[in-house]
mmCIF file of C-alpha atoms in Angstrom:
data_model
loop_
_atom_site.group_PDB
_atom_site.id
_atom_site.type_symbol
_atom_site.label_atom_id
_atom_site.label_comp_id
_atom_site.label_asym_id
_atom_site.label_seq_id
_atom_site.Cartn_x
_atom_site.Cartn_y
_atom_site.Cartn_z
ATOM 1 C CA MET P 86 5.478 -26.058 16.977
ATOM 2 C CA ARG P 87 4.904 -29.456 18.609
ATOM 3 C CA PHE P 88 1.523 -31.161 18.812
ATOM 4 C CA GLY P 89 2.570 -34.506 20.270
ATOM 5 C CA SER P 90 1.607 -36.297 17.051
ATOM 6 C CA LEU P 91 3.669 -36.812 13.932
ATOM 7 C CA LYS P 92 0.478 -36.798 11.852
ATOM 8 C CA THR P 93 -0.713 -33.422 13.083
ATOM 9 C CA GLU P 94 2.810 -32.039 12.949
ATOM 10 C CA LEU P 95 3.125 -33.084 9.300
ATOM 11 C CA ILE P 96 -0.285 -31.619 8.413
ATOM 12 C CA TYR P 97 0.566 -28.337 10.141
ATOM 13 C CA ASP P 98 3.922 -28.057 8.356
ATOM 14 C CA THR P 99 2.330 -28.895 4.983
ATOM 15 C CA ILE P 100 -0.342 -26.199 5.380
ATOM 16 C CA LYS P 101 2.344 -23.761 6.495
ATOM 17 C CA ASP P 102 4.495 -24.561 3.434
ATOM 18 C CA GLU P 103 1.571 -24.136 1.037
ATOM 19 C CA MET P 104 0.690 -20.819 2.688
ATOM 20 C CA ALA P 105 4.260 -19.641 2.193
ATOM 21 C CA ALA P 106 4.054 -20.607 -1.479
ATOM 22 C CA LEU P 107 0.962 -18.391 -1.827
ATOM 23 C CA ASN P 108 3.081 -15.425 -0.703
ATOM 24 C CA GLY P 109 0.152 -13.505 0.759
ATOM 25 C CA GLY P 110 -2.373 -14.585 -1.834
ATOM 26 C CA SER P 111 -5.850 -16.051 -1.410
ATOM 27 C CA LEU P 112 -6.377 -18.701 1.280
ATOM 28 C CA GLU P 113 -8.951 -20.637 -0.745
ATOM 29 C CA CYS P 114 -8.758 -24.341 -0.008
ATOM 30 C CA ALA P 115 -8.397 -25.167 -3.694
ATOM 31 C CA LEU P 116 -4.863 -23.835 -3.308
ATOM 32 C CA PHE P 117 -4.001 -26.392 -0.586
ATOM 33 C CA PRO P 118 -4.084 -29.677 -2.582
ATOM 34 C CA LYS P 119 -1.196 -31.335 -0.695
ATOM 35 C CA SER P 120 -2.700 -30.493 2.686
ATOM 36 C CA LEU P 121 -6.148 -31.768 1.744
ATOM 37 C CA ALA P 122 -4.716 -34.970 0.280
ATOM 38 C CA LEU P 123 -2.620 -35.539 3.406
ATOM 39 C CA ILE P 124 -5.576 -35.012 5.762
ATOM 40 C CA GLU P 125 -7.799 -37.355 3.750
ATOM 41 C CA ARG P 126 -5.080 -40.023 3.738
ATOM 42 C CA GLU P 127 -4.270 -39.782 7.441
ATOM 43 C CA TYR P 128 -7.882 -39.349 8.572
ATOM 44 C CA PRO P 129 -10.075 -41.284 6.097
ATOM 45 C CA GLN P 130 -13.038 -41.032 8.476
ATOM 46 C CA LEU P 131 -13.306 -37.300 7.756
ATOM 47 C CA SER P 132 -15.559 -36.080 4.978
ATOM 48 C CA ARG P 133 -14.281 -33.742 2.263
ATOM 49 C CA GLU P 134 -16.087 -30.861 3.941
ATOM 50 C CA GLN P 135 -14.484 -31.657 7.316
ATOM 51 C CA ALA P 136 -11.032 -31.802 5.732
ATOM 52 C CA ILE P 137 -11.602 -28.419 4.095
ATOM 53 C CA SER P 138 -12.810 -26.984 7.417
ATOM 54 C CA LEU P 139 -9.631 -28.202 9.092
ATOM 55 C CA VAL P 140 -7.415 -26.568 6.471
ATOM 56 C CA GLU P 141 -9.373 -23.324 6.795
ATOM 57 C CA LEU P 142 -9.051 -23.375 10.581
ATOM 58 C CA VAL P 143 -5.281 -23.882 10.565
ATOM 59 C CA SER P 144 -4.557 -21.497 7.674
ATOM 60 C CA ASN P 145 -6.668 -18.717 9.195
ATOM 61 C CA ALA P 146 -4.923 -19.161 12.546
ATOM 62 C CA LEU P 147 -1.542 -18.992 10.839
ATOM 63 C CA SER P 148 -2.620 -15.937 8.875
ATOM 64 C CA GLU P 149 -3.624 -14.098 12.058
ATOM 65 C CA LYS P 150 -0.358 -15.068 13.706
ATOM 66 C CA GLN P 151 1.648 -13.713 10.776
ATOM 67 C CA LYS P 152 -0.173 -10.377 11.036
ATOM 68 C CA GLU P 153 1.397 -9.830 14.455
ATOM 69 C CA LYS P 154 4.921 -8.492 14.196
ATOM 70 C CA ILE P 155 7.143 -7.475 17.082
ATOM 71 C CA SER P 156 10.574 -5.897 16.754
ATOM 72 C CA LEU P 157 13.074 -4.477 19.205
ATOM 73 C CA VAL P 158 13.891 -0.753 19.113
ATOM 74 C CA ALA P 159 16.510 1.147 21.095
ATOM 75 C CA THR P 160 18.227 4.420 21.873
ATOM 76 C CA VAL P 161 21.998 4.068 22.176
ATOM 77 C CA PRO P 162 24.988 6.362 21.621
ATOM 78 C CA PRO P 163 25.452 7.308 17.923
ATOM 79 C CA ALA P 164 28.740 5.402 17.672
ATOM 80 C CA PHE P 165 26.972 2.103 18.315
ATOM 81 C CA SER P 166 26.185 -0.058 15.298
ATOM 82 C CA LEU P 167 22.701 -1.521 15.716
ATOM 83 C CA LYS P 168 20.747 -4.156 13.869
ATOM 84 C CA THR P 169 17.636 -2.855 15.651
ATOM 85 C CA LYS P 170 15.779 0.329 14.709
ATOM 86 C CA ARG P 171 16.501 3.505 16.634
ATOM 87 C CA ILE P 172 13.575 4.795 18.677
ATOM 88 C CA GLN P 173 13.871 8.341 17.306
ATOM 89 C CA ASN P 174 13.627 7.090 13.723
ATOM 90 C CA VAL P 175 10.614 4.912 14.536
ATOM 91 C CA VAL P 176 8.794 7.778 16.298
ATOM 92 C CA GLU P 177 9.437 10.185 13.432
ATOM 93 C CA ASP P 178 8.403 7.664 10.761
ATOM 94 C CA LEU P 179 5.218 6.629 12.557
ATOM 95 C CA ILE P 180 4.045 10.210 13.042
ATOM 96 C CA LYS P 181 5.040 11.246 9.528
ATOM 97 C CA ASN P 182 3.170 8.341 7.918
ATOM 98 C CA ALA P 183 0.015 8.496 10.074
ATOM 99 C CA LYS P 184 -3.108 8.732 7.935
ATOM 100 C CA LYS P 185 -6.049 8.382 10.345
ATOM 101 C CA SER P 186 -5.124 8.592 14.006
ATOM 102 C CA ILE P 187 -2.357 9.027 16.565
ATOM 103 C CA LEU P 188 -2.416 8.236 20.275
ATOM 104 C CA LEU P 189 0.597 9.562 22.164
ATOM 105 C CA THR P 190 1.605 9.729 25.813
ATOM 106 C CA GLY P 191 4.168 12.195 27.098
ATOM 107 C CA TYR P 192 5.824 12.020 30.501
ATOM 108 C CA SER P 193 8.529 14.532 29.631
ATOM 109 C CA VAL P 194 8.636 16.616 26.436
ATOM 110 C CA SER P 195 11.462 18.953 25.418
ATOM 111 C CA GLU P 196 12.364 21.385 22.636
ATOM 112 C CA PHE P 197 14.383 18.585 21.068
ATOM 113 C CA VAL P 198 11.190 17.243 19.478
ATOM 114 C CA SER P 199 9.874 20.615 18.241
ATOM 115 C CA GLU P 200 9.808 19.394 14.614
ATOM 116 C CA MET P 201 7.779 16.397 15.736
ATOM 117 C CA ILE P 202 5.333 18.741 17.460
ATOM 118 C CA ASP P 203 5.052 20.769 14.252
ATOM 119 C CA THR P 204 4.220 17.569 12.368
ATOM 120 C CA LEU P 205 1.548 16.615 14.901
ATOM 121 C CA VAL P 206 -0.130 20.005 14.510
ATOM 122 C CA GLU P 207 0.040 19.793 10.719
ATOM 123 C CA LYS P 208 -1.437 16.272 10.767
ATOM 124 C CA SER P 209 -4.342 17.426 12.932
ATOM 125 C CA GLN P 210 -5.064 20.267 10.513
ATOM 126 C CA LYS P 211 -5.327 17.684 7.733
ATOM 127 C CA GLY P 212 -7.923 15.653 9.601
ATOM 128 C CA VAL P 213 -5.776 13.092 11.421
ATOM 129 C CA LEU P 214 -7.334 12.518 14.852
ATOM 130 C CA ILE P 215 -4.653 13.025 17.487
ATOM 131 C CA LYS P 216 -5.047 12.291 21.188
ATOM 132 C CA ILE P 217 -2.149 13.278 23.434
ATOM 133 C CA PHE P 218 -1.983 12.334 27.102
ATOM 134 C CA PHE P 219 0.414 14.401 29.201
ATOM 135 C CA ASN P 220 1.681 13.940 32.724
ATOM 136 C CA ASP P 221 1.204 17.095 34.847
ATOM 137 C CA ILE P 222 0.743 19.461 31.933
ATOM 138 C CA LYS P 223 1.867 22.483 33.977
ATOM 139 C CA SER P 224 5.369 21.036 34.150
ATOM 140 C CA GLN P 225 5.651 20.668 30.366
ATOM 141 C CA VAL P 226 7.464 23.707 28.992
ATOM 142 C CA SER P 227 7.683 22.736 25.328
ATOM 143 C CA ILE P 228 4.103 22.053 24.304
ATOM 144 C CA GLU P 229 2.791 25.605 23.838
ATOM 145 C CA LYS P 230 2.128 24.994 20.143
ATOM 146 C CA ILE P 231 0.119 21.857 20.852
ATOM 147 C CA LEU P 232 -2.011 23.708 23.392
ATOM 148 C CA ARG P 233 -2.471 26.656 21.055
ATOM 149 C CA TYR P 234 -3.708 24.536 18.158
ATOM 150 C CA ARG P 235 -5.813 22.002 20.049
ATOM 151 C CA SER P 236 -9.116 21.271 18.341
ATOM 152 C CA LYS P 237 -11.532 18.423 17.683
ATOM 153 C CA PHE P 238 -8.696 16.752 15.771
ATOM 154 C CA LEU P 239 -5.986 17.612 18.317
ATOM 155 C CA GLN P 240 -7.252 16.533 21.718
ATOM 156 C CA VAL P 241 -5.101 17.062 24.793
ATOM 157 C CA TYR P 242 -5.558 15.308 28.133
ATOM 158 C CA ASN P 243 -3.864 15.881 31.469
ATOM 159 C CA TYR P 244 -3.039 13.370 34.199
ATOM 160 C CA THR P 245 -3.152 14.524 37.783
ATOM 161 C CA ASN P 246 -3.477 12.442 40.906
ATOM 162 C CA LYS P 247 -4.595 14.497 43.871
ATOM 163 C CA GLU P 248 -4.559 11.499 46.199
ATOM 164 C CA ASP P 249 -0.967 10.479 45.474
ATOM 165 C CA LYS P 250 1.383 13.326 44.531
ATOM 166 C CA MET P 251 4.139 10.864 43.627
ATOM 167 C CA ALA P 252 2.018 8.974 41.080
ATOM 168 C CA ALA P 253 2.564 9.779 37.399
ATOM 169 C CA LEU P 254 1.699 8.920 33.838
ATOM 170 C CA HIS P 255 5.007 7.235 33.135
ATOM 171 C CA ALA P 256 3.989 5.118 30.137
ATOM 172 C CA LYS P 257 5.564 5.974 26.778
ATOM 173 C CA ILE P 258 3.223 4.888 23.998
ATOM 174 C CA LEU P 259 2.791 5.914 20.387
ATOM 175 C CA MET P 260 -0.027 4.230 18.471
ATOM 176 C CA VAL P 261 -0.727 5.100 14.834
ATOM 177 C CA ASP P 262 -3.772 4.289 12.675
ATOM 178 C CA ASP P 263 -4.927 1.641 15.178
ATOM 179 C CA ALA P 264 -2.327 -0.655 13.662
ATOM 180 C CA ASP P 265 1.234 0.147 14.722
ATOM 181 C CA VAL P 266 2.333 0.624 18.343
ATOM 182 C CA LEU P 267 5.610 1.723 19.893
ATOM 183 C CA ILE P 268 6.006 0.978 23.606
ATOM 184 C CA SER P 269 9.322 2.067 25.090
ATOM 185 C CA SER P 270 11.108 3.636 28.031
ATOM 186 C CA ALA P 271 12.038 6.755 26.034
ATOM 187 C CA ASN P 272 10.746 10.245 26.793
ATOM 188 C CA LEU P 273 10.173 12.782 24.021
ATOM 189 C CA SER P 274 13.429 14.532 24.817
ATOM 190 C CA TYR P 275 17.067 14.628 23.734
ATOM 191 C CA HIS P 276 18.116 11.965 26.211
ATOM 192 C CA GLY P 277 15.120 9.765 25.431
ATOM 193 C CA MET P 278 15.670 9.988 21.688
ATOM 194 C CA ALA P 279 19.471 10.199 21.494
ATOM 195 C CA GLY P 280 21.387 10.377 24.776
ATOM 196 C CA ASN P 281 20.216 7.585 27.055
ATOM 197 C CA ILE P 282 20.125 3.824 26.802
ATOM 198 C CA GLU P 283 16.451 3.123 26.084
ATOM 199 C CA ILE P 284 14.721 -0.039 24.910
ATOM 200 C CA GLY P 285 11.270 -0.748 23.581
ATOM 201 C CA THR P 286 9.207 -2.760 21.146
ATOM 202 C CA GLN P 287 7.353 -1.886 17.959
ATOM 203 C CA VAL P 288 4.241 -4.022 17.707
ATOM 204 C CA CYS P 289 1.807 -4.595 14.851
ATOM 205 C CA SER P 290 -1.076 -6.450 16.468
ATOM 206 C CA GLU P 291 -4.840 -5.964 16.320
ATOM 207 C CA LYS P 292 -5.095 -7.582 19.755
ATOM 208 C CA ILE P 293 -2.646 -5.140 21.386
ATOM 209 C CA VAL P 294 -4.280 -2.151 19.660
ATOM 210 C CA LYS P 295 -7.681 -3.232 20.965
ATOM 211 C CA GLN P 296 -6.323 -3.605 24.498
ATOM 212 C CA ILE P 297 -4.674 -0.167 24.444
ATOM 213 C CA ASN P 298 -7.829 1.502 23.145
ATOM 214 C CA GLU P 299 -9.916 -0.199 25.804
ATOM 215 C CA LEU P 300 -7.454 0.811 28.527
ATOM 216 C CA PHE P 301 -7.537 4.482 27.591
ATOM 217 C CA LYS P 302 -11.334 4.437 27.273
ATOM 218 C CA GLN P 303 -11.516 3.172 30.851
ATOM 219 C CA LEU P 304 -8.990 5.755 32.053
ATOM 220 C CA LEU P 305 -10.993 8.554 30.457
ATOM 221 C CA PHE P 306 -14.304 7.206 31.756
ATOM 222 C CA SER P 307 -12.822 7.010 35.258
ATOM 223 C CA LYS P 308 -11.587 10.609 34.928
ATOM 224 C CA VAL P 309 -7.970 9.594 35.468
ATOM 225 C CA PHE P 310 -7.336 12.006 32.605
ATOM 226 C CA THR P 311 -9.144 15.291 32.083
ATOM 227 C CA ALA P 312 -9.512 17.054 28.747
ATOM 228 C CA VAL P 313 -7.752 20.392 28.394
ATOM 229 C CA ASN P 314 -10.581 22.714 27.382
ATOM 230 C CA GLU P 315 -10.505 25.151 24.503
#
């Protein structure tokens, strides 16, 4: 990171190094002696309180930045050796480990993910709030169990666009516990999970989670999606 000043660059790097030494511990300024000493030496006009405020500002910004993690995920033929996670494994792990909530969109769903569907139903019966958004629900032939067990904890929504028959819910999103998001090109099908070449990202970001929640609230409010009634 470049600030255009060797002083500020050195202060930033020193705070960053002391944060790394804390290894996730408290961000109390008493634990940043080198940073405080450096600021007071380079900027003697600042009071002790102002120096502490500066350390707090930079360390908190760094802490928020470190909370955001983005990694590449992919679907490729089994013979390929990947350093990235496979989309199928990420989907299964996210759903399996969900404790509070799941938001899922499905453009195309097949029998290939029947075990995943079983897990979704079981999670809802244990109090995990699940919201599933389907594209043209009448065309989905593998979601009978989801429809049969829908409840206040398993909410199902349908996308239809009467004005444009070619329009579709094409987004593939899986968001778990308002913390972990998978955004990819992969459908919930054999080819999406195992056969095709698919690429996506797994994101841990409060900012992205907030934006996704707000987007779907607006879509529901605008009646782009309609709830499938009991």
